[in-house]
Short mmCIF file of C-alpha atoms and ligand atoms in Angstrom, two decimals:
data_model
loop_
_atom_site.label_atom_id
_atom_site.label_comp_id
_atom_site.label_asym_id
_atom_site.label_seq_id
_atom_site.Cartn_x
_atom_site.Cartn_y
_atom_site.Cartn_z
CA UNK O 1 187.33 -121.73 49.77
CA UNK O 2 186.71 -118.26 51.29
CA UNK O 3 187.96 -117.66 54.82
CA UNK O 4 185.44 -118.01 57.61
CA UNK O 5 184.07 -114.92 59.36
CA UNK O 6 185.55 -114.91 62.85
CA UNK O 7 182.92 -113.89 65.39
CA UNK O 8 182.89 -112.78 69.03
CA UNK O 9 179.55 -113.13 70.86
CA UNK O 10 178.87 -110.91 73.87
CA UNK O 11 176.25 -112.33 76.23
CA UNK O 12 176.58 -116.03 75.23
CA UNK O 13 174.66 -117.32 78.27
CA UNK O 14 171.64 -115.07 77.68
CA UNK O 15 168.37 -116.00 75.97
CA UNK O 16 169.47 -114.49 72.64
CA UNK O 17 173.17 -115.23 73.14
CA UNK O 18 172.54 -119.00 73.36
CA UNK O 19 170.67 -118.93 70.06
CA UNK O 20 173.49 -116.92 68.49
CA UNK O 21 176.12 -119.42 69.71
CA UNK O 22 174.07 -122.18 68.06
CA UNK O 23 173.72 -120.17 64.83
CA UNK O 24 177.47 -119.50 64.60
CA UNK O 25 178.34 -123.12 65.45
CA UNK O 26 175.99 -124.46 62.77
CA UNK O 27 177.00 -122.05 59.98
CA UNK O 28 179.87 -123.40 57.87
CA UNK O 29 181.11 -119.93 56.87
CA UNK O 30 181.19 -118.65 60.49
CA UNK O 31 183.71 -119.42 63.23
CA UNK O 32 183.31 -118.60 66.93
CA UNK O 33 186.54 -116.86 67.97
CA UNK O 34 185.77 -115.90 71.60
CA UNK O 35 182.97 -114.71 73.84
CA UNK O 36 182.51 -111.76 76.20
CA UNK O 37 180.75 -112.65 79.44
CA UNK O 38 180.33 -110.76 82.70
CA UNK O 39 181.99 -113.66 84.57
CA UNK O 40 184.11 -116.80 83.92
CA UNK O 41 187.28 -114.90 82.86
CA UNK O 42 190.05 -117.33 81.88
CA UNK O 43 187.70 -120.28 81.32
CA UNK O 44 186.70 -121.82 78.02
CA UNK O 45 183.08 -121.66 76.89
CA UNK O 46 183.12 -125.49 76.90
CA UNK O 47 183.69 -125.35 80.70
CA UNK O 48 180.14 -123.98 81.02
CA UNK O 49 177.23 -126.42 81.00
CA UNK O 50 175.40 -126.48 77.70
CA UNK O 51 178.35 -125.46 75.49
CA UNK O 52 180.08 -128.81 74.99
CA UNK O 53 182.87 -128.82 72.38
CA UNK O 54 183.12 -125.01 72.16
CA UNK O 55 186.75 -124.55 73.20
CA UNK O 56 186.88 -120.76 72.80
CA UNK O 57 188.15 -118.33 75.45
CA UNK O 58 185.88 -116.27 77.66
CA UNK O 59 186.85 -112.63 78.31
CA UNK O 60 185.22 -110.16 80.66
CA UNK O 61 187.11 -107.17 79.27
CA UNK O 62 186.07 -106.31 75.69
CA UNK O 63 189.37 -104.59 74.80
CA UNK O 64 191.35 -107.68 75.89
CA UNK O 65 189.00 -109.87 73.92
CA UNK O 66 189.46 -107.92 70.68
CA UNK O 67 193.24 -107.68 71.17
CA UNK O 68 193.54 -111.48 71.44
CA UNK O 69 190.80 -112.93 69.23
CA UNK O 70 191.57 -111.67 65.70
CA UNK O 71 187.82 -111.24 65.21
CA UNK O 72 186.01 -109.79 62.19
CA UNK O 73 182.57 -109.29 63.78
CA UNK O 74 181.07 -108.75 67.25
CA UNK O 75 177.50 -109.95 67.85
CA UNK O 76 176.24 -108.09 70.91
CA UNK O 77 173.19 -109.35 72.82
CA UNK O 78 173.67 -107.96 76.31
CA UNK O 79 172.31 -104.90 78.15
CA UNK O 80 172.01 -101.25 77.03
CA UNK O 81 175.00 -100.03 79.06
CA UNK O 82 177.35 -102.94 78.25
CA UNK O 83 176.19 -103.18 74.65
CA UNK O 84 177.18 -99.57 74.03
CA UNK O 85 180.63 -100.13 75.59
CA UNK O 86 181.18 -103.36 73.62
CA UNK O 87 180.14 -101.71 70.32
CA UNK O 88 182.41 -98.71 70.84
CA UNK O 89 185.34 -100.91 71.89
CA UNK O 90 184.81 -103.22 68.89
CA UNK O 91 184.96 -100.28 66.45
CA UNK O 92 188.07 -98.94 68.18
CA UNK O 93 189.69 -102.35 67.56
CA UNK O 94 188.55 -102.53 63.90
CA UNK O 95 185.92 -105.18 64.60
CA UNK O 96 182.52 -104.77 62.89
CA UNK O 97 179.59 -104.83 65.34
CA UNK O 98 176.20 -106.47 64.72
CA UNK O 99 174.12 -105.27 67.63
CA UNK O 100 170.76 -106.64 68.71
CA UNK O 101 170.92 -105.03 72.14
CA UNK O 102 168.25 -102.35 72.52
CA UNK O 103 167.99 -99.28 74.74
CA UNK O 104 170.81 -97.12 73.31
CA UNK O 105 170.15 -93.35 73.56
CA UNK O 106 170.04 -91.18 70.41
CA UNK O 107 173.29 -89.54 71.57
CA UNK O 108 174.97 -92.97 71.77
CA UNK O 109 173.68 -93.89 68.28
CA UNK O 110 175.04 -90.61 66.91
CA UNK O 111 178.41 -91.14 68.57
CA UNK O 112 178.71 -94.71 67.23
CA UNK O 113 177.66 -93.54 63.75
CA UNK O 114 180.45 -90.96 63.79
CA UNK O 115 182.99 -93.51 65.06
CA UNK O 116 182.07 -96.08 62.36
CA UNK O 117 182.34 -93.34 59.72
CA UNK O 118 185.72 -92.21 61.03
CA UNK O 119 187.04 -95.80 61.05
CA UNK O 120 185.40 -96.63 57.69
CA UNK O 121 183.89 -99.73 59.30
CA UNK O 122 180.52 -101.41 58.90
CA UNK O 123 178.23 -101.61 61.93
CA UNK O 124 174.62 -102.82 62.07
CA UNK O 125 172.38 -101.90 64.99
CA UNK O 126 169.05 -103.67 64.54
CA UNK O 127 166.27 -103.23 67.11
CA UNK O 128 164.58 -106.29 65.62
CA UNK O 129 166.11 -109.08 63.49
CA UNK O 130 162.80 -110.83 62.64
CA UNK O 131 161.78 -110.40 59.01
CA UNK O 132 158.09 -110.13 59.98
CA UNK O 133 158.85 -107.29 62.39
CA UNK O 134 160.77 -105.42 59.70
CA UNK O 135 157.81 -105.79 57.34
CA UNK O 136 155.47 -104.60 60.13
CA UNK O 137 157.59 -101.44 60.45
CA UNK O 138 157.70 -100.88 56.68
CA UNK O 139 153.94 -101.42 56.30
CA UNK O 140 153.34 -99.00 59.19
CA UNK O 141 155.50 -96.38 57.49
CA UNK O 142 153.42 -96.83 54.32
CA UNK O 143 150.09 -96.67 56.16
CA UNK O 144 151.11 -93.43 57.89
CA UNK O 145 150.71 -91.64 54.53
CA UNK O 146 146.98 -92.30 54.76
CA UNK O 147 146.26 -92.18 58.51
CA UNK O 148 147.17 -89.26 60.81
CA UNK O 149 146.35 -91.09 64.07
CA UNK O 150 148.24 -94.11 65.34
CA UNK O 151 149.08 -95.83 68.60
CA UNK O 152 151.68 -98.55 69.15
CA UNK O 153 151.24 -101.37 71.65
CA UNK O 154 154.36 -103.43 72.26
CA UNK O 155 154.24 -106.54 74.43
CA UNK O 156 157.29 -108.34 75.81
CA UNK O 157 158.38 -110.84 78.47
CA UNK O 158 158.79 -109.43 81.99
CA UNK O 159 162.61 -109.78 82.05
CA UNK O 160 163.02 -106.95 79.55
CA UNK O 161 165.07 -103.98 80.85
CA UNK O 162 164.13 -101.19 78.42
CA UNK O 163 160.77 -99.58 77.67
CA UNK O 164 159.53 -98.72 75.18
CA UNK O 165 161.09 -101.51 73.11
CA UNK O 166 163.68 -100.67 70.48
CA UNK O 167 161.22 -101.92 67.85
CA UNK O 168 158.48 -99.55 69.04
CA UNK O 169 160.85 -96.57 68.94
CA UNK O 170 162.10 -97.53 65.46
CA UNK O 171 158.49 -97.99 64.28
CA UNK O 172 157.57 -94.53 65.58
CA UNK O 173 160.61 -93.03 63.86
CA UNK O 174 159.68 -94.67 60.54
CA UNK O 175 156.03 -93.56 60.86
CA UNK O 176 157.22 -90.01 61.55
CA UNK O 177 158.85 -90.00 58.06
CA UNK O 178 155.28 -89.86 56.69
CA UNK O 179 153.40 -88.11 59.49
CA UNK O 180 153.22 -84.52 60.75
CA UNK O 181 153.59 -84.04 64.51
CA UNK O 182 150.06 -84.24 65.93
CA UNK O 183 148.66 -84.34 69.47
CA UNK O 184 146.19 -87.22 69.46
CA UNK O 185 143.08 -87.82 71.57
CA UNK O 186 140.83 -85.15 73.08
CA UNK O 187 142.49 -81.75 73.39
CA UNK O 188 141.37 -81.56 77.03
CA UNK O 189 142.17 -85.17 77.98
CA UNK O 190 143.65 -85.70 81.47
CA UNK O 191 145.28 -88.78 82.96
CA UNK O 192 143.63 -89.68 86.27
CA UNK O 193 146.39 -92.27 86.73
CA UNK O 194 149.81 -91.13 85.49
CA UNK O 195 150.99 -93.02 82.43
CA UNK O 196 147.52 -94.11 81.30
CA UNK O 197 148.01 -92.65 77.82
CA UNK O 198 151.48 -94.17 77.37
CA UNK O 199 154.71 -92.59 76.13
CA UNK O 200 154.45 -89.62 73.77
CA UNK O 201 156.47 -89.70 70.53
CA UNK O 202 155.55 -86.61 68.48
CA UNK O 203 151.96 -87.06 69.66
CA UNK O 204 151.75 -90.81 68.87
CA UNK O 205 151.28 -92.94 71.95
CA UNK O 206 153.39 -96.01 72.75
CA UNK O 207 152.12 -98.53 75.32
CA UNK O 208 154.45 -101.14 76.85
CA UNK O 209 153.06 -104.40 78.24
CA UNK O 210 155.36 -106.73 80.27
CA UNK O 211 154.10 -110.20 81.16
CA UNK O 212 155.55 -113.65 81.76
CA UNK O 213 154.68 -115.96 78.87
CA UNK O 214 155.28 -113.34 76.18
CA UNK O 215 158.34 -113.21 73.89
CA UNK O 216 158.15 -110.16 71.54
CA UNK O 217 154.95 -108.79 70.03
CA UNK O 218 153.69 -105.50 68.60
CA UNK O 219 150.49 -104.01 67.23
CA UNK O 220 150.40 -100.74 65.32
CA UNK O 221 146.81 -99.44 65.25
CA UNK O 222 145.85 -96.68 62.82
CA UNK O 223 142.47 -94.95 63.18
CA UNK O 224 140.38 -92.74 60.91
CA UNK O 225 136.63 -91.97 60.60
CA UNK O 226 134.74 -95.25 60.88
CA UNK O 227 137.74 -97.56 60.46
CA UNK O 228 140.94 -98.90 62.02
CA UNK O 229 143.89 -100.72 60.49
CA UNK O 230 145.95 -103.03 62.74
CA UNK O 231 149.40 -104.25 61.69
CA UNK O 232 150.59 -106.96 64.05
CA UNK O 233 153.67 -109.10 64.49
CA UNK O 234 154.49 -111.88 66.96
CA UNK O 235 157.80 -113.61 67.70
CA UNK O 236 156.98 -116.83 69.55
CA UNK O 237 160.61 -117.84 70.10
CA UNK O 238 164.13 -116.41 69.75
CA UNK O 239 164.99 -118.61 66.77
CA UNK O 240 162.78 -116.15 64.84
CA UNK O 241 165.59 -113.57 65.08
CA UNK O 242 168.45 -115.75 63.85
CA UNK O 243 168.06 -115.48 60.06
CA UNK O 244 168.32 -111.69 60.52
CA UNK O 245 171.46 -112.09 62.62
CA UNK O 246 173.02 -114.29 59.90
CA UNK O 247 172.24 -111.82 57.09
CA UNK O 248 173.57 -108.98 59.24
CA UNK O 249 176.92 -110.72 59.89
CA UNK O 250 177.31 -111.42 56.16
CA UNK O 251 176.28 -107.88 55.18
CA UNK O 252 178.31 -105.96 57.76
CA UNK O 253 181.53 -107.31 56.22
CA UNK O 254 180.82 -105.27 53.07
CA UNK O 255 179.69 -102.03 54.77
CA UNK O 256 181.80 -99.02 55.73
CA UNK O 257 179.22 -97.05 57.76
CA UNK O 258 176.71 -97.68 60.54
CA UNK O 259 173.25 -98.90 59.51
CA UNK O 260 170.45 -98.55 62.09
CA UNK O 261 167.62 -101.00 61.32
CA UNK O 262 167.55 -103.88 58.87
CA UNK O 263 164.91 -102.33 56.58
CA UNK O 264 167.54 -100.52 54.52
CA UNK O 265 169.68 -103.60 53.84
CA UNK O 266 166.92 -106.06 52.92
CA UNK O 267 165.83 -106.14 49.23
N1 LIG Y 301 167.33 -107.10 67.94
C1 LIG Y 301 166.54 -108.14 68.20
O1 LIG Y 301 165.94 -108.75 67.31
C2 LIG Y 301 166.41 -108.60 69.61
C3 LIG Y 301 165.70 -109.75 69.94
C4 LIG Y 301 165.65 -110.16 71.27
C5 LIG Y 301 166.31 -109.42 72.24
N2 LIG Y 301 166.97 -108.29 71.87
C6 LIG Y 301 167.76 -107.52 72.83
O2 LIG Y 301 168.92 -108.29 73.10
C7 LIG Y 301 169.38 -108.00 74.42
C8 LIG Y 301 169.55 -109.31 75.19
O3 LIG Y 301 168.28 -109.91 75.35
P1 LIG Y 301 168.12 -111.31 76.12
O4 LIG Y 301 166.67 -111.60 76.19
O5 LIG Y 301 169.05 -112.31 75.51
O6 LIG Y 301 168.65 -110.90 77.57
P2 LIG Y 301 169.31 -111.84 78.69
O7 LIG Y 301 169.13 -111.12 79.98
O8 LIG Y 301 168.80 -113.23 78.57
O9 LIG Y 301 170.84 -111.86 78.28
C9 LIG Y 301 171.69 -110.77 78.48
C10 LIG Y 301 173.09 -111.31 78.62
O10 LIG Y 301 173.97 -110.20 78.77
C11 LIG Y 301 174.95 -110.62 79.66
N3 LIG Y 301 175.67 -109.52 80.26
C12 LIG Y 301 175.24 -108.64 81.18
N4 LIG Y 301 176.25 -107.83 81.52
C13 LIG Y 301 177.33 -108.23 80.80
C14 LIG Y 301 178.67 -107.82 80.74
N5 LIG Y 301 179.13 -106.89 81.57
N6 LIG Y 301 179.51 -108.43 79.87
C15 LIG Y 301 179.07 -109.41 79.10
N7 LIG Y 301 177.81 -109.89 79.14
C16 LIG Y 301 176.96 -109.30 79.99
C17 LIG Y 301 174.21 -111.43 80.73
O11 LIG Y 301 175.11 -112.29 81.42
C18 LIG Y 301 173.25 -112.21 79.85
O12 LIG Y 301 173.84 -113.43 79.45
C19 LIG Y 301 168.35 -107.04 75.02
O13 LIG Y 301 168.81 -105.72 74.87
C20 LIG Y 301 167.13 -107.24 74.14
O14 LIG Y 301 166.31 -106.10 74.08
C21 LIG Y 301 167.03 -107.87 70.60
O1 LIG Y 302 163.31 -109.67 74.16
C1 LIG Y 302 163.57 -108.48 73.94
O2 LIG Y 302 164.03 -107.72 74.81
C2 LIG Y 302 163.33 -107.94 72.58
N1 LIG Y 302 163.67 -106.72 72.35
C3 LIG Y 302 163.60 -106.10 71.08
C4 LIG Y 302 163.14 -104.67 71.22
O3 LIG Y 302 163.40 -104.01 72.23
O4 LIG Y 302 162.52 -104.17 70.28
C5 LIG Y 302 162.78 -106.82 70.06
C6 LIG Y 302 162.79 -108.28 70.17
C7 LIG Y 302 162.77 -108.82 71.56
#
């Protein structure tokens, strides 16, 4: 039998982290090696309510964690600042990161790409692990060949730290592969309340809605004379992301560079 993939999860007590702990525990080919938390140093995960039977160590320092856990893969589901530090530290310790955390800057993505290349290590940074969201992005990229005007509305729960969402930024980047930079709307338009027209990405507008009750949702609306095309995706729970996390862990073991977005690794 092949050896199990040894996994560290950063952010195990978070909304996504809890789902990831369950995924790793239930997958025969995966083994939870340790977790990185912002507290509970020196305890076992099983000491925390809700993680019965999971006798793996908790570390607060990522370098210590990777030195002691003999891990193959890091799954990071934390915050933009910590996620970047964890990803960099994992690569420095020859551990392959699978990162769902959003909000990294383009400079940070470039730096991590160079580090993965230099180490010859796989790394996957995926703004969205849900297959439907990846298809929404791909369909939007296709539609952009035929429509010059597009606006993105992303809607998330009100505990989200970053705006616009990682998915909205990735969608805009993919659309821009097939779209010339264009200022949209009336050439003389003025905002009477700042922010009314949303964020500006090469002239496309991105609008961020934050409300309790939501999970993760996006509409990409294309407009042309007499018609609109709306491409829409909804995640109603966080289990919707877990098949993408599983494929990413399996795939990252065979990569030797950083991949940003799951669209390029799905058939
Ligand atoms: N890629 C995707 O498909 C996808 C899906 C959902 C969420 N996300 C992203 O995942 C991230 C987490 O989302 P969430 O809803 O689970 O957030 P959350 O607030 O529920 O969880 C974040 C976790 O990070 C932990 N954390 C904070 N600082 C830390 C530190 N110093 N060391 C270790 N852990 C630390 C917190 O304790 C918490 O458990 C966000 O960036 C979000 O945008 C991505
Ligand atoms: O819950 C979140 O936060 C999510 N963030 C991702 C993003 O920023 O695109 C997507 C899924 C949910």
